[in-house]
Short mmCIF file of C-alpha atoms and ligand atoms in Angstrom, two decimals:
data_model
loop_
_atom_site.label_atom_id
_atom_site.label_comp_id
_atom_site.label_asym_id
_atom_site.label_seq_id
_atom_site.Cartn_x
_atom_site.Cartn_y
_atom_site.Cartn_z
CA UNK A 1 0.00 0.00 0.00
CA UNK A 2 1.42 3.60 -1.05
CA UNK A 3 2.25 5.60 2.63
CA UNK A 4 1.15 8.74 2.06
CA UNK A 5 2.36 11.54 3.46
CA UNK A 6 0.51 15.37 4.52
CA UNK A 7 2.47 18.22 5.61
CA UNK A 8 -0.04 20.85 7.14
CA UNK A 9 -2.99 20.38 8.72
CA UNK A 10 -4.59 23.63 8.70
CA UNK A 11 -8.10 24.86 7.76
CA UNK A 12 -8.15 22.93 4.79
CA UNK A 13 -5.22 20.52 5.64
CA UNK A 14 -6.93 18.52 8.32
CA UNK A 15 -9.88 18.17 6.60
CA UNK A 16 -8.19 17.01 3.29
CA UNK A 17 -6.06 14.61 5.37
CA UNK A 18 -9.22 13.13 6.99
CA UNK A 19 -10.51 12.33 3.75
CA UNK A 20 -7.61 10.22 2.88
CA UNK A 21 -7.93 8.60 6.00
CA UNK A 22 -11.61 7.96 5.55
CA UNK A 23 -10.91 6.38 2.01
CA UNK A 24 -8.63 4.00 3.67
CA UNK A 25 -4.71 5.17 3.21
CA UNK A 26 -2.29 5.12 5.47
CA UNK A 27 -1.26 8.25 6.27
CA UNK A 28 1.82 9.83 7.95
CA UNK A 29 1.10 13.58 9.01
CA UNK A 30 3.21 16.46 10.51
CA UNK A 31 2.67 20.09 11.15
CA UNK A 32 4.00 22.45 13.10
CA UNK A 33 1.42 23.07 15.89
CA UNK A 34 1.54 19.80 18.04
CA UNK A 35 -2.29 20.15 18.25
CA UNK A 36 -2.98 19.80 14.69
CA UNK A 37 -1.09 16.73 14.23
CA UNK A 38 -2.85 15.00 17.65
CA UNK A 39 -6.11 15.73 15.57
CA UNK A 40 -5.24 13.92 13.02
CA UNK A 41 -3.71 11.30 15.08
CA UNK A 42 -6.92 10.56 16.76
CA UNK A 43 -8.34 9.73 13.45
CA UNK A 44 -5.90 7.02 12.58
CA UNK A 45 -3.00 9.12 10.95
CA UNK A 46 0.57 8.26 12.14
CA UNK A 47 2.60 11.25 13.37
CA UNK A 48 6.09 11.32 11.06
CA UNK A 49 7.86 14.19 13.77
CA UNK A 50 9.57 16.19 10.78
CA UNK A 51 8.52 17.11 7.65
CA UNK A 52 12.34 14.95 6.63
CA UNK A 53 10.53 12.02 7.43
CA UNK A 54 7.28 12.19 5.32
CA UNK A 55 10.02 12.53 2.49
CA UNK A 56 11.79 9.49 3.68
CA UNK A 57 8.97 7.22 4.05
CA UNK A 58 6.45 8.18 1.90
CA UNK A 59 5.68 7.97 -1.82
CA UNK A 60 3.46 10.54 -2.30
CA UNK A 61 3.66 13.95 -0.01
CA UNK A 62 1.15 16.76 0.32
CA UNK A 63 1.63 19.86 1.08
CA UNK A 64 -1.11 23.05 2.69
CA UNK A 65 0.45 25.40 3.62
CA UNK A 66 0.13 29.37 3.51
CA UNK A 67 2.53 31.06 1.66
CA UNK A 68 5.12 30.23 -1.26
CA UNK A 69 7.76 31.07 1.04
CA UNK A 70 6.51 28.55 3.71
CA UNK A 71 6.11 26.31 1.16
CA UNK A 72 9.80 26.43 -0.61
CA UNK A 73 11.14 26.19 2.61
CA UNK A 74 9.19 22.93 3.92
CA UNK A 75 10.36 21.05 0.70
CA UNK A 76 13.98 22.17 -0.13
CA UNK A 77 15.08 23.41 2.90
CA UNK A 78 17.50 21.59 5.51
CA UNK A 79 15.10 20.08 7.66
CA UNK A 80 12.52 19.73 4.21
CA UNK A 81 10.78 17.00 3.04
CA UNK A 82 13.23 16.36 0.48
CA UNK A 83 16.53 17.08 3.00
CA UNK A 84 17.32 13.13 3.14
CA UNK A 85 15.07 11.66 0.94
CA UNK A 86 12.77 12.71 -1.92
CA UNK A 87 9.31 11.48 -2.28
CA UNK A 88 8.41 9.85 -5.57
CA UNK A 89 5.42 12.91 -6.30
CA UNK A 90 5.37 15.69 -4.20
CA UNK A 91 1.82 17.46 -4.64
CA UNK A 92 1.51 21.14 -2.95
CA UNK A 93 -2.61 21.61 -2.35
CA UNK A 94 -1.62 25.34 -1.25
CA UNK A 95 -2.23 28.49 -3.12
CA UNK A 96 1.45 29.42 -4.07
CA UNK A 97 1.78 30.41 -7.35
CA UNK A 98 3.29 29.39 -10.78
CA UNK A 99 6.70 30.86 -9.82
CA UNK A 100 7.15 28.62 -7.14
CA UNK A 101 5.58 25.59 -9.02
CA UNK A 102 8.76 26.03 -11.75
CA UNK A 103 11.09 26.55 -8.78
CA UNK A 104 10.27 23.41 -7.82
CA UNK A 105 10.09 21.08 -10.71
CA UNK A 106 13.33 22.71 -11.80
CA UNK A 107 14.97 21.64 -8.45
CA UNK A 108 13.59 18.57 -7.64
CA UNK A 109 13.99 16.95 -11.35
CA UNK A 110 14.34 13.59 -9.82
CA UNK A 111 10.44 13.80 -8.37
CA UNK A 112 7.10 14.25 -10.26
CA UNK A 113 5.87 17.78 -8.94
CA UNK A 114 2.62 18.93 -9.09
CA UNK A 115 0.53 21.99 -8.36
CA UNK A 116 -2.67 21.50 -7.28
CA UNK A 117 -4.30 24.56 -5.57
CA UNK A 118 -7.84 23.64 -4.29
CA UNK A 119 -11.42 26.10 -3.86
CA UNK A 120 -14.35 25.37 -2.04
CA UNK A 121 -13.49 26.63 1.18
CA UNK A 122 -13.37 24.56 4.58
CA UNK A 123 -17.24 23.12 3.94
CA UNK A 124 -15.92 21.80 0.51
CA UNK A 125 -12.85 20.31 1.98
CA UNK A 126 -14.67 18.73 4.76
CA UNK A 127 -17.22 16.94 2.25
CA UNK A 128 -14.75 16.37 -0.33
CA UNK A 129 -16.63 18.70 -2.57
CA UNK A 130 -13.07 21.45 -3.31
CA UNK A 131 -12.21 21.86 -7.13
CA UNK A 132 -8.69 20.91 -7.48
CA UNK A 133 -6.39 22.57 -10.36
CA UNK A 134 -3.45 19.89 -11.39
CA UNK A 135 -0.76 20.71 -13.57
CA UNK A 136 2.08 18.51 -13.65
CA UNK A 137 3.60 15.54 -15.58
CA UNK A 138 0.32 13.56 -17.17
CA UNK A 139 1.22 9.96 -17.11
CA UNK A 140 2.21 10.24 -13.24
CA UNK A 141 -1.25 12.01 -12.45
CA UNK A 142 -3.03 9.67 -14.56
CA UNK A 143 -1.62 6.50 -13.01
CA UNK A 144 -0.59 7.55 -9.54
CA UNK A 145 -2.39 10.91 -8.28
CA UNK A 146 -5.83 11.40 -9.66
CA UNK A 147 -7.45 8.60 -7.64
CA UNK A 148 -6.07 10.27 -4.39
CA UNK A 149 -7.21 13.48 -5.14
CA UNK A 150 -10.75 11.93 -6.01
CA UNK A 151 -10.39 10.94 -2.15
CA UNK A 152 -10.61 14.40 -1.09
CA UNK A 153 -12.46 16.55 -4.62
CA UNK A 154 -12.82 16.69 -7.78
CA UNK A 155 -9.89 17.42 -9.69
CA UNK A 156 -9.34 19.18 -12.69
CA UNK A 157 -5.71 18.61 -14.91
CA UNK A 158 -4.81 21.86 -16.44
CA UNK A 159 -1.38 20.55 -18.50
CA UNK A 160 1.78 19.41 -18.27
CA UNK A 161 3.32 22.92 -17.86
CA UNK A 162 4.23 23.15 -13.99
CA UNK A 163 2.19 26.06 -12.41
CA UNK A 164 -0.93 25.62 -14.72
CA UNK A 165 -3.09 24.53 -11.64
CA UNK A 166 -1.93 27.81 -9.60
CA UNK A 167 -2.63 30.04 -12.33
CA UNK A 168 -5.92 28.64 -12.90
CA UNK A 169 -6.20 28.92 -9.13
CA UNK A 170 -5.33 32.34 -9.55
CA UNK A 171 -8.21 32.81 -12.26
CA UNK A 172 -10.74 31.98 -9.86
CA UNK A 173 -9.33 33.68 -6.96
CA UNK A 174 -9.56 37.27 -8.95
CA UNK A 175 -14.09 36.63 -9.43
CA UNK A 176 -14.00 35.32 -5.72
CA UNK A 177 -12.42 38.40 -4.37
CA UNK A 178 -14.11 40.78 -6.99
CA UNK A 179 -17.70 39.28 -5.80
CA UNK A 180 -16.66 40.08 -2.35
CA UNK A 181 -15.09 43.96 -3.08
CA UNK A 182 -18.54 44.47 -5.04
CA UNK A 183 -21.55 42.81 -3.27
CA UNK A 184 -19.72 45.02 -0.37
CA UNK A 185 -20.09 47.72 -2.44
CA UNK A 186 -23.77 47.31 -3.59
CA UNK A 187 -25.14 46.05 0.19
CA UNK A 188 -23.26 49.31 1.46
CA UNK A 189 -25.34 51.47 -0.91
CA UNK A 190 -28.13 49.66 -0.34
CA UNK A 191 -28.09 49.85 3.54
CA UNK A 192 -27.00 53.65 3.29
CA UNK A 193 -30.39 54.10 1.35
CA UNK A 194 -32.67 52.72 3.64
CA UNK A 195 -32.98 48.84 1.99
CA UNK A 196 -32.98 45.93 4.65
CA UNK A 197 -29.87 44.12 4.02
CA UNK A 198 -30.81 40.26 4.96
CA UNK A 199 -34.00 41.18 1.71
CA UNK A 200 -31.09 42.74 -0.38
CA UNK A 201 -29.31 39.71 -0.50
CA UNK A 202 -32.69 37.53 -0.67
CA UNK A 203 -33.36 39.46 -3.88
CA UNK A 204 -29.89 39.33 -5.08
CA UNK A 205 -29.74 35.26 -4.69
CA UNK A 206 -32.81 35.50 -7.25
CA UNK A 207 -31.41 37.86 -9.55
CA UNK A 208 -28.68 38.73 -11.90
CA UNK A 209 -26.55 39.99 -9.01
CA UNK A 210 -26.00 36.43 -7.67
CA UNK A 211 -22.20 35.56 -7.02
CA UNK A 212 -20.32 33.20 -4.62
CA UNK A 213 -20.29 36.41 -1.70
CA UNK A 214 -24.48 36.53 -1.78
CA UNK A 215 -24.66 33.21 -2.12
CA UNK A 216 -22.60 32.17 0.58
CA UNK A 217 -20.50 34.56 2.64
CA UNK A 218 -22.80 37.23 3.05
CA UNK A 219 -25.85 34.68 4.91
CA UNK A 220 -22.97 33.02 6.35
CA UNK A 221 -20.42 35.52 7.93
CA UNK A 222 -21.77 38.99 7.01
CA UNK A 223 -25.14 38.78 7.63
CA UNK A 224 -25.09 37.78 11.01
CA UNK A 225 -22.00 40.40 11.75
CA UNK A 226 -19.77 37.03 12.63
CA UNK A 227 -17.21 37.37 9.97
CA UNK A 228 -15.64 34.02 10.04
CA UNK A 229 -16.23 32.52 6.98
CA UNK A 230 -12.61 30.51 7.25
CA UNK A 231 -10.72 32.38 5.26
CA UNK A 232 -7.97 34.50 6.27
CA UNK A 233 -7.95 38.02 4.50
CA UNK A 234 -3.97 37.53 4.81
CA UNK A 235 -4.15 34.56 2.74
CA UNK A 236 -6.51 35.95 0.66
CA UNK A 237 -4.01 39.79 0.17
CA UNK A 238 -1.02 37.25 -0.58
CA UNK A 239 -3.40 35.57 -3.45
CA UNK A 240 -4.17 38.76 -4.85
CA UNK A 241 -0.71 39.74 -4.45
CA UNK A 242 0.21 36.39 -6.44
CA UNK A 243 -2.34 37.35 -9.09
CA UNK A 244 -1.25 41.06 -9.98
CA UNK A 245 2.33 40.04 -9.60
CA UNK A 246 1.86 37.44 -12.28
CA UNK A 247 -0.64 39.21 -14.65
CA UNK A 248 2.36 42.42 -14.46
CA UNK A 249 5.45 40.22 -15.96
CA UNK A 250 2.29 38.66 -18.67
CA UNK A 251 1.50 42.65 -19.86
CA UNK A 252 -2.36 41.38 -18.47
CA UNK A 253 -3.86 44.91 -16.79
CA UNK A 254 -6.10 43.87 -13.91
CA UNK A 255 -7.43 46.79 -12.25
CA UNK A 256 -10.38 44.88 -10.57
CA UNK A 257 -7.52 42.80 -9.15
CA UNK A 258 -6.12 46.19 -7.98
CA UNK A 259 -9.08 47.40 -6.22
CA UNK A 260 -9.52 44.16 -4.25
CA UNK A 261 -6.08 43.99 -3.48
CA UNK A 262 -6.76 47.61 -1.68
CA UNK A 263 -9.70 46.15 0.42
CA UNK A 264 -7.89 43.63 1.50
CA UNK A 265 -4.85 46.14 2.89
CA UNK A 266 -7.11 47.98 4.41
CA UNK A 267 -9.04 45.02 5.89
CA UNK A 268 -5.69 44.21 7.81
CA UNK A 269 -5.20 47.88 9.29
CA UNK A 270 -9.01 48.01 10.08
CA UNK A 271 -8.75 44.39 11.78
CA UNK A 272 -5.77 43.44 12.61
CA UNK A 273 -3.58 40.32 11.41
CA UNK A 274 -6.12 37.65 12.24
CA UNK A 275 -9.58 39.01 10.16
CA UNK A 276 -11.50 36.77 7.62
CA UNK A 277 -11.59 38.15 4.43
CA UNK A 278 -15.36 38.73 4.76
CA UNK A 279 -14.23 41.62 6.91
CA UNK A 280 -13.99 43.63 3.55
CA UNK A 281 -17.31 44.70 4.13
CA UNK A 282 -16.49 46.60 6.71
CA UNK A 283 -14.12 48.54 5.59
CA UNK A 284 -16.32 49.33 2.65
CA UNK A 285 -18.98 50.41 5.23
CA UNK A 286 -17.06 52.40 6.70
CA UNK A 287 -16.04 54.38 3.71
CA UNK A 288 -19.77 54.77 3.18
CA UNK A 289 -20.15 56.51 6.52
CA UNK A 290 -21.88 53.36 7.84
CA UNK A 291 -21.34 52.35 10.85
CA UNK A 292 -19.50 48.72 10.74
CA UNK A 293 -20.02 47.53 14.78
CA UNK A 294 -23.22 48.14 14.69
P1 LIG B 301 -4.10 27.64 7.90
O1 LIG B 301 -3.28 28.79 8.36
O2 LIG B 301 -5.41 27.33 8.56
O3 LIG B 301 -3.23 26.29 7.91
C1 LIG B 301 -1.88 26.24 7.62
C2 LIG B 301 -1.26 25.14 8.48
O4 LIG B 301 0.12 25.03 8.14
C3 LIG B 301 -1.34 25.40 9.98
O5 LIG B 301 -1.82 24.25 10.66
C4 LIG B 301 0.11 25.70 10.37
O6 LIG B 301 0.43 25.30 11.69
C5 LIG B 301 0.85 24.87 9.35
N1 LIG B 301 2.22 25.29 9.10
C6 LIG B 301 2.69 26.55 8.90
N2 LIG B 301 4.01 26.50 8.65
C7 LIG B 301 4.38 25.21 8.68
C8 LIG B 301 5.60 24.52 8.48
N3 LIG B 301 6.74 25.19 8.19
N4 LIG B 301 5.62 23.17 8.60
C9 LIG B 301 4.48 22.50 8.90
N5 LIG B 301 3.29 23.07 9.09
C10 LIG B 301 3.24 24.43 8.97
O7 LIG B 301 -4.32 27.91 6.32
P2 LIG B 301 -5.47 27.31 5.38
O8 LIG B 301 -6.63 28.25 5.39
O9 LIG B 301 -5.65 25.87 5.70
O10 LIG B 301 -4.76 27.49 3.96
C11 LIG B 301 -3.77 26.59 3.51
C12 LIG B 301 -3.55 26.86 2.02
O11 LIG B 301 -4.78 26.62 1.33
C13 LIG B 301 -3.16 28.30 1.72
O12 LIG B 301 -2.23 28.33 0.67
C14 LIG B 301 -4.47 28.95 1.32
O13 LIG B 301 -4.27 30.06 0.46
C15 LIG B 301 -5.15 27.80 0.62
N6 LIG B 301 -6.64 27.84 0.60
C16 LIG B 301 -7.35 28.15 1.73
C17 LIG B 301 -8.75 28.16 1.67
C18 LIG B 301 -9.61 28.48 2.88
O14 LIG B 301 -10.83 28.66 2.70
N7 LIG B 301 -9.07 28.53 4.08
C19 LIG B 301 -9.39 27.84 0.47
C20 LIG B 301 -8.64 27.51 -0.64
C21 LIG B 301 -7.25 27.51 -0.57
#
């Protein structure tokens, strides 16, 4: 049986990792908050004590994890996965770019690397309902890492070309966050004028306004003022941050992508290191003279 291995067992880590579980692999986890990996222990996962040793005694590692920089340094670092041993297919699940994705496959020739960003937020991980965006070598996916990733989605292959996952990832990260900037934008006109804003978004989810934000984060997280839809507005500003840095060095003007990437900034003065990204909406109340603790 192939050991598989899961480095990161976050938000959407431990829930992807308890889907492997539940389809019956054996799994070797590691992370490093000590109360993440006892989670995932209590479920039947094995706790490998180092990310070295999910690359010495697995075939196949994962990888969630928040930033490219976290990421690089968790697989080709000293103490990385790929320090004493590589794994035969390394397969990073995070959001971190195409950049990395060819920094990768360039260093680790030996290894069949793949990208494969995931959306559906923590409900999608936890019910194995996440889109997954592959790119990577074909005949390893076909053979060796689509049926995993069936464990815990639905996966999509993009191409061979490393980084063609995380730059459809990308794609789809731009309309997320765009739905969010401007469904805060409408409700905060709406509200200013007078309209009830739980009917606004009842009307909206019936009309040619729908998006993902009235459809989900606004009866959700902003709705009922609790904005915690899962999703750190950090993770979401380095995303963003991904995006326009990407779409620059392609000559691809994205001044949507600029706007949002503004929100978000301000989200993380306004809030503080730790606020959801649904917390846009308050800044964009407050710029409406609204007032957001209300
Ligand atoms: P998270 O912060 O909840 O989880 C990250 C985990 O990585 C944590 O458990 C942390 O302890 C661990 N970690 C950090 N550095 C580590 C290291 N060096 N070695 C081992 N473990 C380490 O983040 P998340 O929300 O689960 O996001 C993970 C990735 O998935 C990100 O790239 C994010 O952009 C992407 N993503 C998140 C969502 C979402 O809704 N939360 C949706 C789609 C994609």
């Amino acid at each position: 049986m192939t050991t598989i291995g899961f480095l990161g067992l976050g938000r959407m880590g431990a829930p992807m990792a308890a889907n492997l579980l539940k389809a019956g692999h054996k799994l070797l986890v590691h992370d490093v908050s000590a109360e993440a990996v006892a989670a995932l222990v209590a479920q039947g996962a094995t706790a490998a004590g180092s990310a070295a040793a999910l690359g010495e005694q697995c075939q196949v590692v994962f990888t969630s994890l928040p930033t490219p920089a976290i990421v690089r340094e968790a697989v080709l670092g000293a103490d990385g996965i790929c320090s004493t041993k590589a794994p035969a297919i390394l397969c990073d699940l995070s959001t971190s770019g195409p950049q990395l994705a060819v920094e990768l496959a360039s260093a680790l020739p030996q290894v069949a690397c793949f990208d494969a960003p995931v959306s559906g937020g923590i409900k999608g991980a936890e019910q194995a309902t996440i889109s997954i965006m592959v790119g990577g070598p074909s005949t390893e996916y076909e053979a060796n890492l689509r049926s995993l990733l069936e464990a815990i989605g639905k996966p999509f292959y993009m191409g061979e070309t490393p980084g063609a996952g995380q730059t459809m990832k990308l794609v789809n990260n731009l309309l997320g966050a765009v739905a969010i900037g401007v469904t805060a934008e409408g409700m905060a006109f709406g509200i200013k004028q007078g309209l009830d804003p739980a009917k606004m978004i009842e009307v909206l989810n019936q009309s040619t306004g729908i998006n993902s934000a009235t459809r989900d984060k606004w009866p959700r997280s902003v709705l009922p003022r609790t904005f915690d839809f899962g999703f750190a507005a950090a993770l979401s500003l380095k995303d963003t941050r991904l995006l326009m840095d990407e779409a620059q060095a392609a000559g691809v003007p994205l001044p949507l992508g600029q706007v949002v990437q503004d929100y978000l900034e301000r989200t993380l003065v306004r809030e503080g290191p730790a606020a959801d990204f649904t917390a846009i909406a308050k800044v964009v109340e407050a710029a409406a003279g609204l007032d957001p603790e209300r």
